[in-house]
XYZ file of C-alpha atoms in Angstrom:
482
model
C 142.927 -29.047 42.316
C 142.341 -25.298 41.992
C 139.479 -23.413 43.583
C 137.330 -23.931 40.485
C 137.802 -27.669 40.590
C 140.218 -27.529 37.672
C 143.685 -29.115 37.729
C 146.543 -26.964 39.008
C 150.284 -27.252 38.440
C 152.039 -29.922 40.485
C 155.271 -29.210 42.344
C 157.567 -31.876 40.927
C 160.878 -30.266 39.918
C 163.589 -30.349 42.596
C 167.078 -28.844 42.259
C 168.424 -31.779 40.220
C 165.378 -31.796 37.926
C 165.506 -28.027 37.398
C 169.243 -28.083 36.701
C 168.818 -31.002 34.287
C 166.086 -29.074 32.474
C 168.352 -26.053 32.134
C 171.456 -28.009 31.086
C 169.471 -30.221 28.738
C 167.951 -27.279 26.875
C 171.318 -25.501 26.614
C 173.193 -28.491 25.174
C 171.809 -29.232 21.725
C 173.894 -29.433 18.552
C 175.353 -25.920 18.547
C 178.536 -26.689 20.450
C 179.547 -29.213 17.776
C 179.066 -26.718 14.924
C 179.136 -22.958 15.699
C 182.859 -22.610 16.477
C 183.613 -23.284 12.805
C 181.875 -20.075 11.733
C 183.321 -18.237 14.748
C 186.780 -19.359 13.586
C 186.213 -17.824 10.160
C 185.120 -14.561 11.789
C 188.028 -14.292 14.246
C 190.816 -16.345 12.629
C 192.570 -16.667 15.967
C 192.427 -19.418 18.626
C 193.080 -16.925 21.412
C 190.303 -14.549 20.408
C 187.949 -17.487 19.800
C 188.419 -18.586 23.414
C 188.007 -14.973 24.580
C 184.673 -14.772 22.730
C 183.526 -17.930 24.513
C 184.726 -16.618 27.901
C 182.782 -13.371 27.417
C 179.735 -15.420 26.448
C 180.125 -17.554 29.564
C 180.507 -14.496 31.792
C 177.371 -12.930 30.330
C 175.390 -16.160 30.565
C 176.270 -16.917 34.194
C 175.909 -13.302 35.321
C 172.608 -13.075 33.473
C 171.406 -16.225 35.217
C 172.427 -14.902 38.640
C 170.437 -11.742 37.969
C 167.424 -13.655 36.668
C 167.501 -15.551 39.946
C 166.215 -12.500 41.824
C 163.165 -12.202 39.588
C 162.566 -15.959 39.594
C 162.616 -16.123 43.400
C 160.466 -13.009 43.664
C 157.818 -14.191 41.162
C 157.890 -18.011 40.904
C 155.003 -18.240 38.455
C 154.381 -20.111 35.219
C 155.663 -18.063 32.307
C 158.915 -16.813 33.818
C 160.318 -13.996 31.676
C 156.864 -13.108 30.335
C 155.664 -12.496 33.898
C 158.743 -10.442 34.860
C 158.331 -8.129 31.864
C 154.615 -7.754 32.417
C 155.051 -6.854 36.083
C 158.018 -4.519 35.581
C 156.651 -2.631 32.590
C 153.201 -3.388 31.189
C 151.204 -6.173 29.512
C 152.329 -5.029 26.042
C 156.007 -5.619 26.843
C 155.218 -9.060 28.212
C 153.148 -9.834 25.126
C 155.935 -8.778 22.758
C 158.210 -11.274 24.460
C 155.618 -14.054 24.328
C 154.772 -13.216 20.719
C 158.431 -13.345 19.652
C 158.999 -16.499 21.685
C 156.125 -18.271 19.953
C 156.799 -16.970 16.438
C 160.599 -17.281 16.359
C 162.600 -17.940 19.500
C 161.082 -21.111 20.965
C 159.392 -22.692 17.964
C 162.174 -21.729 15.542
C 164.714 -23.323 17.862
C 162.518 -26.405 18.291
C 162.244 -26.731 14.495
C 165.990 -26.316 13.957
C 166.848 -28.820 16.684
C 164.318 -31.307 15.285
C 165.810 -31.010 11.795
C 169.305 -31.496 13.240
C 167.959 -34.601 14.991
C 166.619 -35.913 11.679
C 169.757 -35.127 9.673
C 172.136 -36.742 12.152
C 169.798 -39.721 12.508
C 170.386 -40.078 8.784
C 174.079 -40.760 9.443
C 172.950 -43.856 11.358
C 170.033 -44.805 9.077
C 170.857 -43.814 5.451
C 167.184 -43.928 4.366
C 166.779 -40.699 6.336
C 168.177 -37.987 4.076
C 166.971 -34.747 2.544
C 167.296 -36.184 -0.941
C 164.716 -38.877 -0.184
C 161.612 -36.876 -1.158
C 158.403 -38.629 -0.146
C 155.974 -35.909 -1.219
C 156.570 -32.997 -3.587
C 154.040 -30.173 -3.388
C 156.020 -27.581 -5.306
C 157.367 -25.109 -2.729
C 157.006 -27.717 0.013
C 159.064 -30.892 -0.301
C 158.429 -33.524 2.348
C 161.524 -35.674 2.847
C 162.298 -38.580 5.141
C 164.189 -36.091 7.369
C 160.919 -34.196 7.830
C 159.172 -37.438 8.798
C 161.712 -38.106 11.539
C 161.942 -34.464 12.693
C 158.195 -33.878 12.954
C 157.685 -37.388 14.294
C 160.121 -36.640 17.124
C 158.190 -33.441 17.921
C 154.904 -35.341 18.007
C 156.384 -37.982 20.310
C 157.887 -35.422 22.699
C 154.709 -33.349 22.725
C 152.686 -36.451 23.597
C 155.188 -37.428 26.314
C 154.949 -33.992 27.913
C 151.178 -34.001 27.686
C 151.269 -37.012 30.024
C 152.362 -34.911 32.988
C 155.348 -33.079 34.437
C 156.783 -36.225 36.025
C 156.893 -38.026 32.681
C 158.489 -35.010 31.041
C 161.093 -34.546 33.759
C 162.022 -38.251 33.763
C 162.724 -38.116 30.032
C 164.653 -34.876 30.546
C 166.804 -36.266 33.344
C 167.582 -39.446 31.401
C 168.718 -37.661 28.253
C 170.545 -34.853 30.062
C 172.602 -37.220 32.213
C 173.296 -39.483 29.229
C 174.577 -36.764 26.944
C 176.602 -35.058 29.686
C 178.335 -38.357 30.506
C 179.054 -39.106 26.826
C 180.321 -35.571 26.232
C 182.589 -35.773 29.280
C 184.020 -39.081 28.051
C 184.696 -37.589 24.622
C 186.367 -34.559 26.201
C 188.499 -36.847 28.333
C 189.487 -38.814 25.241
C 190.322 -35.560 23.462
C 192.613 -34.390 26.243
C 194.327 -37.757 26.797
C 194.384 -39.653 23.516
C 194.088 -37.030 20.752
C 197.200 -35.535 19.216
C 198.302 -31.916 19.657
C 198.698 -30.978 16.004
C 196.298 -28.094 16.543
C 198.288 -26.535 19.376
C 201.486 -26.575 17.316
C 199.870 -24.912 14.306
C 197.734 -22.522 16.325
C 200.694 -21.189 18.335
C 201.903 -19.399 15.185
C 198.870 -17.084 15.050
C 197.277 -17.558 18.477
C 196.490 -13.841 18.967
C 196.495 -12.721 15.316
C 192.850 -11.905 14.582
C 191.821 -12.267 10.955
C 188.803 -12.850 8.756
C 188.925 -16.046 6.695
C 187.098 -16.058 3.374
C 184.711 -19.003 3.347
C 185.153 -19.707 -0.365
C 188.894 -19.199 -0.811
C 190.394 -19.330 2.694
C 192.159 -15.988 2.095
C 193.274 -14.426 5.405
C 192.517 -10.732 6.012
C 194.090 -9.376 9.237
C 191.864 -7.622 11.796
C 193.479 -4.884 13.880
C 192.611 -2.200 16.408
C 189.034 -1.624 17.468
C 187.722 -3.899 14.722
C 188.712 -6.836 16.927
C 185.885 -5.815 19.293
C 183.498 -5.743 16.331
C 184.679 -9.165 15.167
C 184.229 -10.660 18.650
C 180.679 -9.277 18.873
C 179.773 -10.722 15.475
C 181.367 -14.073 16.292
C 179.452 -14.236 19.567
C 176.205 -14.685 17.651
C 177.166 -18.369 17.506
C 178.280 -18.760 21.115
C 175.344 -16.753 22.499
C 172.908 -18.891 20.527
C 174.596 -22.044 21.821
C 174.384 -20.780 25.419
C 170.777 -19.637 25.054
C 167.684 -21.363 26.511
C 168.877 -21.112 30.130
C 165.791 -19.023 30.949
C 163.507 -21.940 30.054
C 163.610 -23.309 33.586
C 161.860 -20.147 34.811
C 158.931 -20.861 32.474
C 158.104 -23.889 34.633
C 158.489 -22.006 37.945
C 155.015 -23.016 39.121
C 156.102 -26.670 39.095
C 159.369 -26.197 40.995
C 159.626 -27.418 44.595
C 160.599 -24.553 46.927
C 161.124 -22.252 43.918
C 162.450 -19.310 45.945
C 165.544 -21.359 46.793
C 165.646 -23.854 43.956
C 165.400 -21.510 40.963
C 168.384 -19.234 41.744
C 170.542 -22.255 42.557
C 169.557 -24.185 39.426
C 170.140 -21.092 37.261
C 173.679 -20.757 38.607
C 174.746 -24.402 38.653
C 173.039 -25.245 35.376
C 174.650 -22.416 33.391
C 178.035 -23.015 35.033
C 178.061 -26.753 34.217
C 176.834 -26.292 30.636
C 179.268 -23.477 29.866
C 182.191 -25.390 31.372
C 181.455 -28.263 28.963
C 181.232 -25.795 26.063
C 184.534 -24.128 26.915
C 186.368 -27.426 27.403
C 185.030 -28.575 24.020
C 186.628 -25.542 22.378
C 189.943 -26.211 24.093
C 189.862 -29.736 22.633
C 189.120 -28.296 19.175
C 192.105 -25.943 19.466
C 194.297 -28.803 20.735
C 193.387 -31.235 17.977
C 192.887 -29.038 14.890
C 194.583 -25.976 13.428
C 192.085 -23.123 13.372
C 193.057 -21.977 9.895
C 192.863 -24.270 6.917
C 191.682 -24.396 3.323
C 188.136 -24.986 2.051
C 189.428 -27.613 -0.395
C 191.676 -29.371 2.129
C 191.967 -33.133 1.667
C 191.584 -34.095 5.337
C 190.450 -32.692 8.666
C 193.868 -31.193 9.464
C 194.104 -29.513 6.064
C 190.575 -28.083 6.387
C 191.107 -27.001 9.987
C 188.452 -25.733 12.384
C 187.303 -22.949 10.064
C 186.544 -25.218 7.128
C 185.390 -28.440 8.773
C 183.077 -30.290 6.374
C 179.552 -28.853 6.727
C 180.880 -27.048 9.854
C 180.742 -30.398 11.704
C 183.631 -29.451 13.949
C 182.864 -32.031 16.632
C 183.101 -34.856 14.116
C 186.358 -33.488 12.698
C 187.891 -33.178 16.166
C 187.243 -36.751 17.278
C 188.145 -38.291 13.908
C 191.805 -38.258 14.967
C 190.868 -40.618 17.833
C 188.138 -42.809 16.378
C 188.862 -42.544 12.658
C 186.027 -43.753 10.430
C 183.791 -44.302 13.465
C 183.885 -40.596 14.372
C 180.859 -39.697 12.239
C 178.732 -42.447 13.788
C 179.831 -41.648 17.354
C 179.118 -37.943 16.923
C 175.806 -38.684 15.206
C 174.692 -40.838 18.156
C 175.691 -38.089 20.604
C 173.867 -35.377 18.652
C 170.745 -37.537 18.238
C 170.652 -38.044 22.026
C 171.538 -34.403 22.662
C 168.947 -32.885 20.337
C 166.170 -35.201 21.498
C 166.780 -34.212 25.116
C 167.163 -30.558 24.174
C 163.810 -30.482 22.415
C 162.116 -32.263 25.302
C 163.105 -29.377 27.571
C 162.150 -26.715 25.029
C 158.759 -28.311 24.399
C 158.057 -28.836 28.102
C 158.877 -25.267 29.115
C 157.590 -23.261 26.148
C 153.950 -24.228 26.662
C 154.034 -22.671 30.155
C 154.583 -19.218 28.635
C 151.590 -19.616 26.333
C 149.582 -20.766 29.359
C 150.451 -17.543 31.213
C 149.616 -15.431 28.168
C 146.287 -17.196 27.689
C 145.444 -16.575 31.358
C 145.871 -12.858 30.548
C 143.702 -13.291 27.429
C 146.684 -12.640 25.159
C 146.868 -16.057 23.520
C 144.469 -18.782 22.386
C 142.133 -19.426 25.318
C 142.503 -23.190 25.207
C 146.236 -22.802 25.841
C 145.343 -21.443 29.289
C 143.795 -24.709 30.444
C 145.530 -27.596 32.149
C 144.592 -31.114 31.149
C 143.829 -33.971 33.524
C 147.588 -34.490 33.967
C 147.989 -30.896 35.199
C 149.968 -29.654 32.188
C 148.958 -27.193 29.415
C 148.167 -29.883 26.848
C 146.505 -27.549 24.335
C 149.456 -25.175 24.464
C 151.811 -28.086 23.815
C 149.942 -29.121 20.665
C 149.612 -25.536 19.377
C 153.386 -25.207 19.794
C 153.857 -28.518 17.964
C 151.730 -27.350 15.028
C 153.653 -24.112 14.475
C 157.093 -25.717 14.964
C 156.139 -28.424 12.444
C 155.140 -25.788 9.889
C 158.505 -24.104 10.392
C 160.217 -27.452 9.748
C 158.329 -27.810 6.457
C 158.813 -24.184 5.436
C 162.585 -24.492 5.512
C 162.717 -20.999 7.009
C 163.746 -22.062 10.512
C 167.456 -21.504 9.846
C 166.814 -17.956 8.607
C 164.560 -17.288 11.596
C 167.311 -18.418 13.941
C 169.631 -15.829 12.414
C 167.294 -13.239 13.936
C 166.970 -14.927 17.302
C 170.123 -13.683 19.035
C 169.297 -9.994 18.605
C 165.711 -10.456 19.784
C 166.874 -12.584 22.725
C 169.464 -9.998 23.783
C 166.833 -7.272 23.562
C 164.525 -9.068 25.978
C 167.387 -10.110 28.262
C 168.385 -6.452 28.589
C 164.794 -5.445 29.346
C 164.401 -8.274 31.873
C 167.593 -7.542 33.769
C 166.808 -3.820 33.643
C 163.548 -4.841 35.345
C 165.564 -5.544 38.502
C 166.307 -1.809 38.775
C 162.695 -0.960 37.918
C 161.150 -3.308 40.468
C 163.575 -2.389 43.251
C 162.480 1.204 42.772
C 158.756 0.547 42.355
C 158.421 -2.331 44.820
C 161.140 -1.884 47.441
C 159.060 -3.732 50.025
C 158.577 -6.875 47.898
C 159.872 -10.142 49.311
C 163.214 -10.985 47.663
C 164.462 -14.336 49.018
C 167.460 -14.010 46.723
C 169.107 -10.768 45.593
C 171.053 -10.459 42.341
C 174.749 -11.176 42.752
C 176.911 -8.062 42.337
C 173.969 -5.666 42.105
C 174.123 -2.947 40.855
C 177.586 -3.232 39.237
C 177.293 -6.697 37.650
C 173.690 -6.010 36.695
C 174.618 -2.763 34.931
C 177.692 -4.371 33.329
C 175.581 -7.118 31.776
C 173.181 -4.532 30.333
C 176.101 -2.489 28.948
C 177.777 -5.514 27.349
C 174.564 -6.841 25.802
C 173.598 -3.381 24.510
C 177.061 -2.959 22.970
C 176.754 -6.264 21.124
C 173.273 -5.309 19.903
C 174.503 -1.974 18.519
C 177.440 -3.629 16.749
C 175.135 -6.240 15.224
C 172.712 -3.550 14.060
C 175.550 -1.734 12.297
C 177.607 -4.612 10.927
C 175.028 -7.406 10.534
C 171.835 -5.550 9.566
C 170.498 -8.486 7.548
C 170.524 -10.582 10.736
C 169.235 -7.984 13.195
C 166.649 -5.702 11.615
C 164.339 -8.594 10.609
C 164.379 -9.782 14.232
C 163.500 -6.291 15.445
C 160.708 -6.094 12.853
C 159.234 -9.384 14.125
C 159.145 -7.897 17.627
C 157.541 -4.644 16.396
C 154.871 -6.495 14.402
C 153.678 -7.736 17.774
C 152.492 -4.219 18.696
C 149.512 -4.098 16.297
C 148.866 -7.799 16.947
C 148.577 -7.000 20.671
C 145.901 -4.335 20.140
C 144.029 -6.421 17.574
C 144.033 -9.362 19.993
C 142.767 -7.191 22.854
C 139.966 -5.767 20.731
C 139.019 -9.238 19.505
C 138.768 -10.496 23.088
C 136.417 -7.645 23.998
C 134.001 -8.615 21.256
C 133.608 -12.276 22.305
């Protein structure tokens, strides 16, 4: 109990729990899909793997730097708190605003819809063509029923307390990691090497592949850097969500030691699985193919049906059962992923509400010592995004906004070391200041390239962030009048 007799957060997450939360939120459905689009952008197995290695370096180095802030300020809200303390309440609010409007809820909606669609491979009644209610612009299909139903179930589970939420998280994280490892092992041992033979002919020959025709346009010189940055939108999105464990810092046992360690081990394990998956793809399938290819080898990685690269890769081992096996894995993976996203996201809204920058009820813990109101507010908005059909477009804007706040957060290490040199830092960022500055430089470079070459994907994300500025002042004025 707190001093006011109200419930307070319970310390329940140990190193294994925290790592499972991080790994579980990182591994969703992206790893089974995004490398198809990356293949079309780069046209080269070698450069595809380089793009993933750069992503892994940035993710792990980013996590090691976040560890300093997490150990220094182990409070509910994580990144929101770091930005608020390093800069000002407005900066923290802009992060929380973007997280609620796009980053967290948009991801939750997309993962829920992926859950519903892949569940439909197992249960045919669940498909987007099965319209149960048609309200003109809004069409409610059986996929929506399953997607929103899964969100309601997970929200209810997490409203029952942190122990219930972490038990579900651990179960689904361990299950999907084991299944994924078995599939990787099967890919290395039992799958053929047709991909390696074909890919060796153009391993380092970067090219853009036309999605409609399959026409190959070589990429040379400095444009390779541009192509890698644009391709990394997929890999960065897949590797995102590792900061979610910091949102639940107030519930971590011995957070000053546990958080930095879970950030490192969690990102390392998840990225290793991602990278090994891509090696299997390159081993089994030729990267280049044709959009109208008759089979998985003819279509290749770049033109896998509906970008379902994971299914295409294991079809050479399991044949007709590949679709069902991959569907089961993705259903398990997405359910566990959303459990972690739902659990952690509400802690940010709790911290914002405590600062009077979000709905007041979101700043209260229920009898189970979790922010129940925040969980259900998050559920409501994510469900609306599912119904709107706009979640996929919103996710196109996520990577730029995420990189922007990652740069600001890691820059906060420099700011706080200057402003608060005497602060207790149980863990200090690995490689500071070189690695810290290198991460900022790399992320800023990718952001600039995306602004120039993918304006339709980046400017809308920046606009969403900027809209938060007037919202912040309106919210503050509203709170003064009540």
